Tab-separated table of C-alpha atoms in Angstrom:
chain	number	residue	atom	x	y	z
M	1	MET	CA	113.343	4.753	-33.963
M	2	SER	CA	111.470	7.806	-32.979
M	3	ARG	CA	109.193	7.444	-35.943
M	4	ALA	CA	108.707	3.791	-35.455
M	5	SER	CA	107.508	4.379	-32.087
M	6	ASP	CA	105.130	7.264	-33.203
M	7	ARG	CA	103.696	4.994	-35.725
M	8	MET	CA	103.077	2.353	-33.082
M	9	TYR	CA	101.493	4.762	-30.819
M	10	GLN	CA	99.335	6.151	-33.425
M	11	SER	CA	98.328	2.665	-34.284
M	12	ARG	CA	97.395	1.720	-30.934
M	13	LEU	CA	95.498	5.005	-30.438
M	14	ARG	CA	93.329	3.981	-33.476
M	15	SER	CA	92.874	0.738	-32.512
M	16	SER	CA	91.502	1.786	-28.897
M	17	ASN	CA	89.159	4.389	-30.630
M	18	ILE	CA	87.766	1.626	-32.793
M	19	THR	CA	87.229	-0.679	-29.826
M	20	VAL	CA	85.403	2.050	-28.003
M	21	VAL	CA	83.387	3.039	-30.782
M	22	VAL	CA	82.391	-0.433	-31.843
M	23	SER	CA	81.661	-1.409	-28.312
M	24	ILE	CA	79.393	1.833	-27.834
M	25	ALA	CA	77.911	0.943	-31.040
M	26	LEU	CA	77.047	-2.432	-30.213
M	27	VAL	CA	75.525	-1.868	-26.745
M	28	LEU	CA	73.468	1.118	-28.120
M	29	PHE	CA	72.210	-1.314	-31.146
M	30	LEU	CA	70.886	-3.637	-28.479
M	31	LEU	CA	69.579	-0.982	-26.567
M	32	GLY	CA	67.708	0.374	-29.578
M	33	LEU	CA	66.424	-2.995	-30.447
M	34	PHE	CA	64.763	-3.467	-27.135
M	35	GLY	CA	63.219	0.197	-27.874
M	36	LEU	CA	61.812	-1.053	-31.201
M	37	ILE	CA	60.309	-4.342	-29.620
M	38	VAL	CA	58.511	-2.088	-26.870
M	39	VAL	CA	57.255	0.447	-29.196
M	40	ASN	CA	56.131	-1.869	-31.802
M	41	SER	CA	54.469	-4.390	-29.197
M	42	ASN	CA	52.421	-1.581	-27.852
M	43	ASP	CA	51.360	-0.544	-31.156
M	44	TYR	CA	50.540	-3.962	-32.358
M	45	ALA	CA	48.600	-4.755	-29.102
M	46	GLU	CA	46.431	-1.709	-29.710
M	47	HIS	CA	46.114	-2.767	-33.287
M	48	LEU	CA	44.528	-5.937	-32.156
M	49	LYS	CA	42.447	-4.339	-29.267
M	50	ASN	CA	40.936	-2.026	-32.004
M	51	GLN	CA	40.234	-5.059	-34.173
M	52	PHE	CA	38.343	-7.105	-31.436
M	53	GLU	CA	34.938	-8.260	-32.425
M	54	ILE	CA	31.947	-10.292	-30.791
M	55	GLU	CA	29.679	-12.026	-33.043
M	56	ALA	CA	25.935	-12.607	-31.946
M	57	TYR	CA	23.703	-14.747	-34.113
M	58	PHE	CA	20.074	-13.998	-34.461
M	59	LYS	CA	17.183	-16.383	-33.819
M	60	GLU	CA	15.599	-18.066	-36.620
M	61	ALA	CA	12.216	-16.448	-37.098
M	62	LYS	CA	9.229	-19.292	-36.877
M	63	ASP	CA	5.994	-17.075	-37.681
M	64	GLN	CA	5.349	-15.937	-41.260
M	65	ARG	CA	4.651	-12.473	-39.994
M	66	ASP	CA	8.195	-12.435	-38.059
M	67	ILE	CA	9.819	-13.863	-41.321
M	68	ASP	CA	8.243	-11.032	-43.276
M	69	LYS	CA	9.692	-8.237	-41.088
M	70	GLU	CA	12.682	-9.915	-39.946
M	71	LYS	CA	15.438	-7.753	-41.883
M	72	GLU	CA	13.705	-4.756	-40.403
M	73	THR	CA	13.611	-6.105	-36.830
M	74	HIS	CA	17.374	-7.044	-37.155
M	75	GLN	CA	18.304	-3.731	-38.413
M	76	ALA	CA	16.375	-1.863	-35.661
M	77	PHE	CA	18.403	-4.114	-33.061
M	78	VAL	CA	21.672	-3.278	-34.994
M	79	ASP	CA	20.834	0.535	-35.095
M	80	SER	CA	20.198	0.311	-31.074
M	81	LEU	CA	23.482	-1.239	-30.460
M	82	ARG	CA	25.247	1.883	-31.892
M	83	GLN	CA	24.283	3.779	-29.031
M	84	ARG	CA	26.001	1.392	-26.660
M	85	ALA	CA	29.054	3.024	-25.034
M	86	PHE	CA	31.256	-0.067	-25.516
M	87	ILE	CA	30.400	-0.550	-29.306
M	88	LYS	CA	33.102	1.247	-31.879
M	89	SER	CA	31.214	-0.286	-34.865
M	90	VAL	CA	28.568	-2.549	-35.907
M	91	LYS	CA	28.044	-4.746	-39.154
M	92	TYR	CA	24.638	-6.650	-40.073
M	93	VAL	CA	25.762	-10.011	-41.669
M	94	ASN	CA	22.572	-11.482	-43.500
M	95	LYS	CA	22.030	-15.078	-44.753
M	96	GLN	CA	23.878	-14.801	-48.078
M	97	GLU	CA	26.694	-12.789	-46.663
M	98	ALA	CA	27.160	-15.416	-43.952
M	99	LEU	CA	27.155	-18.300	-46.398
M	100	SER	CA	29.567	-16.206	-48.625
M	101	ILE	CA	32.031	-15.733	-45.426
M	102	ALA	CA	31.513	-19.606	-44.563
M	103	LYS	CA	32.681	-20.334	-48.173
M	104	ASN	CA	35.895	-18.311	-47.852
M	105	GLN	CA	36.570	-19.501	-44.537
M	106	LEU	CA	36.005	-23.468	-45.502
M	107	GLY	CA	37.724	-23.004	-48.720
M	108	LEU	CA	34.477	-24.352	-50.661
M	109	LYS	CA	33.816	-24.308	-54.383
M	110	LYS	CA	30.490	-23.204	-55.808
M	111	GLU	CA	29.205	-26.708	-56.273
M	112	ASP	CA	30.026	-27.493	-52.537
M	113	VAL	CA	28.148	-24.601	-51.353
M	114	ASP	CA	25.047	-25.634	-53.548
M	115	LEU	CA	24.842	-28.850	-51.161
M	116	PHE	CA	24.057	-26.732	-48.019
M	117	GLU	CA	20.575	-26.066	-47.194
M	118	GLU	CA	19.110	-22.730	-47.896
M	119	GLY	CA	19.558	-20.558	-44.499
M	120	LEU	CA	21.897	-23.042	-43.005
M	121	PHE	CA	24.085	-19.992	-41.544
M	122	PRO	CA	21.815	-17.719	-39.594
M	123	PRO	CA	22.256	-13.801	-39.919
M	124	SER	CA	24.179	-12.140	-37.284
M	125	VAL	CA	25.638	-8.788	-35.978
M	126	LEU	CA	29.500	-8.168	-35.964
M	127	MET	CA	30.225	-5.898	-33.243
M	128	THR	CA	33.867	-4.160	-32.857
M	129	ILE	CA	34.588	-3.323	-29.312
M	130	LYS	CA	36.237	-0.020	-28.345
M	131	PRO	CA	39.725	-1.014	-27.033
M	132	GLN	CA	39.182	0.338	-23.607
M	133	TYR	CA	36.654	-2.256	-22.973
M	134	VAL	CA	38.850	-5.213	-24.126
M	135	ASP	CA	39.686	-7.172	-21.161
M	136	SER	CA	38.200	-10.781	-20.355
M	137	ALA	CA	35.882	-9.366	-17.162
M	138	GLN	CA	34.236	-6.629	-19.399
M	139	VAL	CA	34.049	-8.741	-22.496
M	140	ASP	CA	32.341	-10.998	-20.371
M	141	SER	CA	29.860	-8.676	-19.106
M	142	ILE	CA	29.145	-7.433	-22.588
M	143	THR	CA	28.734	-10.954	-23.786
M	144	LYS	CA	25.921	-11.474	-21.128
M	145	ILE	CA	24.248	-8.144	-21.901
M	146	ILE	CA	23.957	-9.065	-25.740
M	147	SER	CA	22.728	-12.647	-24.844
M	148	GLY	CA	19.925	-11.084	-22.855
M	149	TYR	CA	17.985	-9.900	-25.772
M	150	GLU	CA	14.953	-11.985	-26.911
M	151	ILE	CA	16.145	-11.655	-30.594
M	152	ILE	CA	19.620	-13.476	-29.869
M	153	ASP	CA	20.216	-16.946	-30.164
M	154	SER	CA	23.883	-17.183	-29.129
M	155	VAL	CA	26.975	-14.993	-28.822
M	156	ASN	CA	30.583	-16.123	-29.651
M	157	ASP	CA	32.619	-16.449	-26.456
M	158	THR	CA	35.788	-14.330	-26.842
M	159	SER	CA	36.559	-13.621	-23.347
M	160	SER	CA	39.537	-15.832	-23.262
M	161	LEU	CA	40.878	-14.080	-26.402
M	162	ALA	CA	40.363	-10.695	-24.617
M	163	GLY	CA	42.478	-12.122	-21.793
M	164	ILE	CA	45.166	-12.873	-24.111
M	165	TYR	CA	45.164	-9.245	-25.129
M	166	GLN	CA	45.344	-8.099	-21.566
M	167	ARG	CA	48.518	-10.360	-20.921
M	168	ILE	CA	50.115	-8.780	-23.939
M	169	ASP	CA	50.065	-5.688	-21.983
M	170	ASN	CA	51.495	-7.216	-19.078
M	171	ILE	CA	54.442	-8.558	-21.410
M	172	ILE	CA	54.971	-4.904	-22.597
M	173	TYR	CA	55.419	-3.590	-19.039
M	174	TRP	CA	57.875	-6.422	-18.397
M	175	LEU	CA	59.774	-5.535	-21.780
M	176	VAL	CA	59.870	-1.932	-20.396
M	177	GLY	CA	61.511	-3.148	-17.353
M	178	LEU	CA	63.941	-5.224	-19.130
M	179	ALA	CA	64.808	-2.316	-21.267
M	180	ALA	CA	65.620	-0.342	-18.057
M	181	VAL	CA	67.750	-3.065	-16.687
M	182	PHE	CA	69.526	-3.124	-20.184
M	183	LEU	CA	69.985	0.588	-19.933
M	184	ILE	CA	71.866	0.384	-16.701
M	185	ILE	CA	74.047	-2.540	-18.117
M	186	SER	CA	74.730	-0.327	-21.118
M	187	ILE	CA	75.962	2.441	-18.902
M	188	VAL	CA	78.226	-0.036	-16.958
M	189	LEU	CA	79.720	-1.535	-20.103
M	190	ILE	CA	80.280	1.809	-21.985
M	191	ASN	CA	81.877	3.144	-18.753
M	192	ASN	CA	84.292	0.631	-18.356
M	193	SER	CA	85.248	0.775	-22.071
M	194	LEU	CA	86.137	4.468	-21.782
M	195	ARG	CA	87.784	3.927	-18.395
M	196	LEU	CA	90.274	1.516	-19.775
M	197	LYS	CA	90.965	4.093	-22.634
M	198	ILE	CA	91.687	6.778	-19.980
M	199	PHE	CA	93.625	4.214	-17.767
M	200	ALA	CA	96.011	3.786	-20.741
M	201	LYS	CA	96.524	7.609	-20.640
M	202	ARG	CA	96.845	8.205	-16.859
M	203	PHE	CA	100.766	8.784	-17.082
M	204	THR	CA	99.801	11.460	-19.861
M	205	ILE	CA	97.397	12.989	-17.810
M	206	LYS	CA	99.705	13.189	-14.779
M	207	THR	CA	102.657	14.423	-16.549
M	208	MET	CA	100.574	17.232	-18.001
M	209	GLN	CA	99.509	18.078	-14.436
M	210	LEU	CA	103.126	17.776	-13.057
M	211	VAL	CA	104.345	20.429	-15.585
M	212	GLY	CA	101.623	23.130	-14.618
M	213	ALA	CA	98.579	22.361	-16.684
M	214	LYS	CA	95.329	23.132	-15.360
M	215	ARG	CA	92.808	20.342	-14.673
M	216	ARG	CA	90.224	22.117	-17.073
M	217	PHE	CA	93.014	22.325	-19.973
M	218	ILE	CA	94.013	18.642	-19.333
M	219	ILE	CA	90.520	17.083	-19.181
M	220	ALA	CA	89.069	19.040	-22.294
M	221	PRO	CA	90.770	17.042	-25.016
M	222	PHE	CA	89.652	13.795	-23.488
M	223	VAL	CA	86.252	14.958	-23.092
M	224	ILE	CA	85.824	16.091	-26.592
M	225	GLN	CA	87.401	13.089	-27.980
M	226	SER	CA	84.951	10.982	-25.935
M	227	PHE	CA	82.016	13.174	-27.177
M	228	LEU	CA	83.118	12.545	-30.814
M	229	LEU	CA	83.408	8.575	-30.243
M	230	GLY	CA	80.247	8.539	-28.336
M	231	LEU	CA	78.369	10.427	-31.139
M	232	LEU	CA	80.054	8.102	-33.966
M	233	GLY	CA	79.106	5.010	-31.747
M	234	ALA	CA	75.424	6.453	-31.599
M	235	ILE	CA	75.168	7.060	-35.458
M	236	LEU	CA	76.476	3.697	-36.300
M	237	ALA	CA	74.095	2.011	-34.073
M	238	LEU	CA	71.223	3.831	-35.516
M	239	LEU	CA	72.557	3.146	-39.151
M	240	ALA	CA	72.532	-0.430	-38.176
M	241	LEU	CA	68.933	-0.290	-36.474
M	242	GLY	CA	67.528	1.459	-39.486
M	243	ILE	CA	68.886	-1.089	-41.999
M	244	LEU	CA	67.676	-3.929	-39.961
M	245	TRP	CA	64.266	-2.255	-39.582
M	246	TYR	CA	63.890	-1.385	-43.309
M	247	TYR	CA	63.984	-5.103	-44.296
M	248	ALA	CA	62.333	-6.387	-41.016
M	249	ALA	CA	59.369	-4.131	-40.904
M	250	PRO	CA	57.390	-5.272	-44.205
M	251	LYS	CA	58.002	-8.967	-43.204
M	252	LEU	CA	56.222	-8.230	-39.805
M	253	HIS	CA	53.524	-6.435	-41.419
M	254	LEU	CA	54.586	-3.316	-39.309
M	255	SER	CA	55.206	0.450	-40.599
M	256	ILE	CA	58.662	1.752	-41.436
M	257	TRP	CA	58.074	4.779	-39.291
M	258	HIS	CA	56.503	5.266	-36.104
M	259	ASN	CA	56.133	8.647	-34.319
M	260	ASP	CA	57.759	7.043	-31.176
M	261	PHE	CA	60.666	6.218	-33.021
M	262	ILE	CA	61.982	9.695	-32.731
M	263	TRP	CA	62.381	9.170	-28.819
M	264	ILE	CA	64.479	6.121	-29.702
M	265	ILE	CA	66.754	7.993	-31.804
M	266	ILE	CA	67.146	10.858	-29.113
M	267	GLY	CA	67.664	8.234	-26.510
M	268	ILE	CA	70.307	6.595	-28.087
M	269	LEU	CA	72.180	9.656	-29.113
M	270	ALA	CA	71.887	10.879	-25.506
M	271	VAL	CA	72.969	7.744	-23.630
M	272	GLY	CA	76.043	7.341	-26.245
M	273	ILE	CA	77.111	11.002	-25.781
M	274	LEU	CA	76.269	11.742	-22.229
M	275	ILE	CA	77.774	8.382	-20.925
M	276	ALA	CA	80.786	8.780	-22.878
M	277	VAL	CA	81.331	12.305	-21.704
M	278	VAL	CA	80.556	11.751	-18.015
M	279	SER	CA	82.696	8.444	-17.672
M	280	THR	CA	85.693	10.368	-19.411
M	281	PHE	CA	85.234	13.251	-16.952
M	282	LEU	CA	85.111	11.230	-13.998
M	283	ALA	CA	87.926	8.668	-14.985
M	284	SER	CA	90.356	11.697	-15.749
M	285	TRP	CA	89.619	13.528	-12.570
M	286	ARG	CA	90.169	10.556	-10.543
M	287	TYR	CA	93.652	10.158	-12.007
M	288	LEU	CA	94.499	13.849	-11.578
M	289	LYS	CA	93.678	13.512	-7.825
M	290	LEU	CA	95.833	10.562	-7.234
M	291	ARG	CA	99.697	10.821	-6.533
M	292	THR	CA	102.217	9.718	-8.980
M	293	ASP	CA	103.149	6.517	-7.023
M	294	GLN	CA	99.536	5.538	-6.976
M	295	LEU	CA	99.259	5.277	-10.422
M	296	TYR	CA	101.159	2.105	-10.673
M	297	TYR	CA	98.623	0.037	-8.805
M	298	SER	CA	95.394	2.063	-9.488
């Protein structure tokens, strides 16, 4: 009878430990997923800003003398743009290159391209803007500056696109806020899981106290066990995140490793272990302070 009782107790103990570990792992997995989204959203937003371009089209030269020195005039203008504070890089696109770009964008064949008039696509200058200047107000100001040059016929209006990039930053801030809220929810859920585990041992804790065991001696085994359960849950969460990201990153055209991932790893380990240890300590200490009769309705 005693052996059957011991086996049942051990089975319930294992079941309780597995439930706590799985609960911790699931909560930390979701928390880590939020972290991955925030880190990569910020990285992708910066990537988009670094690729932001404005294209300005040159006026067509009418006079033969202007036509003869058109390329030199355009190149001088392009060189002058490189001195501008908002310019990251500049590329001159001549008529032939413009025709080739149009061909690729429109999916035209060689015989289709031959139908176009020579010089139909004007030469242009393609400017990559520094990321700190990529917002709708500054891009609009840059567009007006470039449009003011006599040599420029028109400039692509990309201020609305810059506004979208700016809104991406706002979305990232909201994601950070949601991650903080979810962190609080994670703390509550993990705390409740461990409190239930300690609740089931409340009579054992009180019995040890009644036979003269010191509080530190009573609490230590529970804290150590919770430390190991929190560590195991965090490791399982990190393994699941790693597998998920290994297969998802290439499909999303994102890098497998990011320097900020180390903070996600440290954060998950710290949250898992710290919450487990603190929750167990507080729950155990609470039952040590209660009278024996209070254990029945605590």
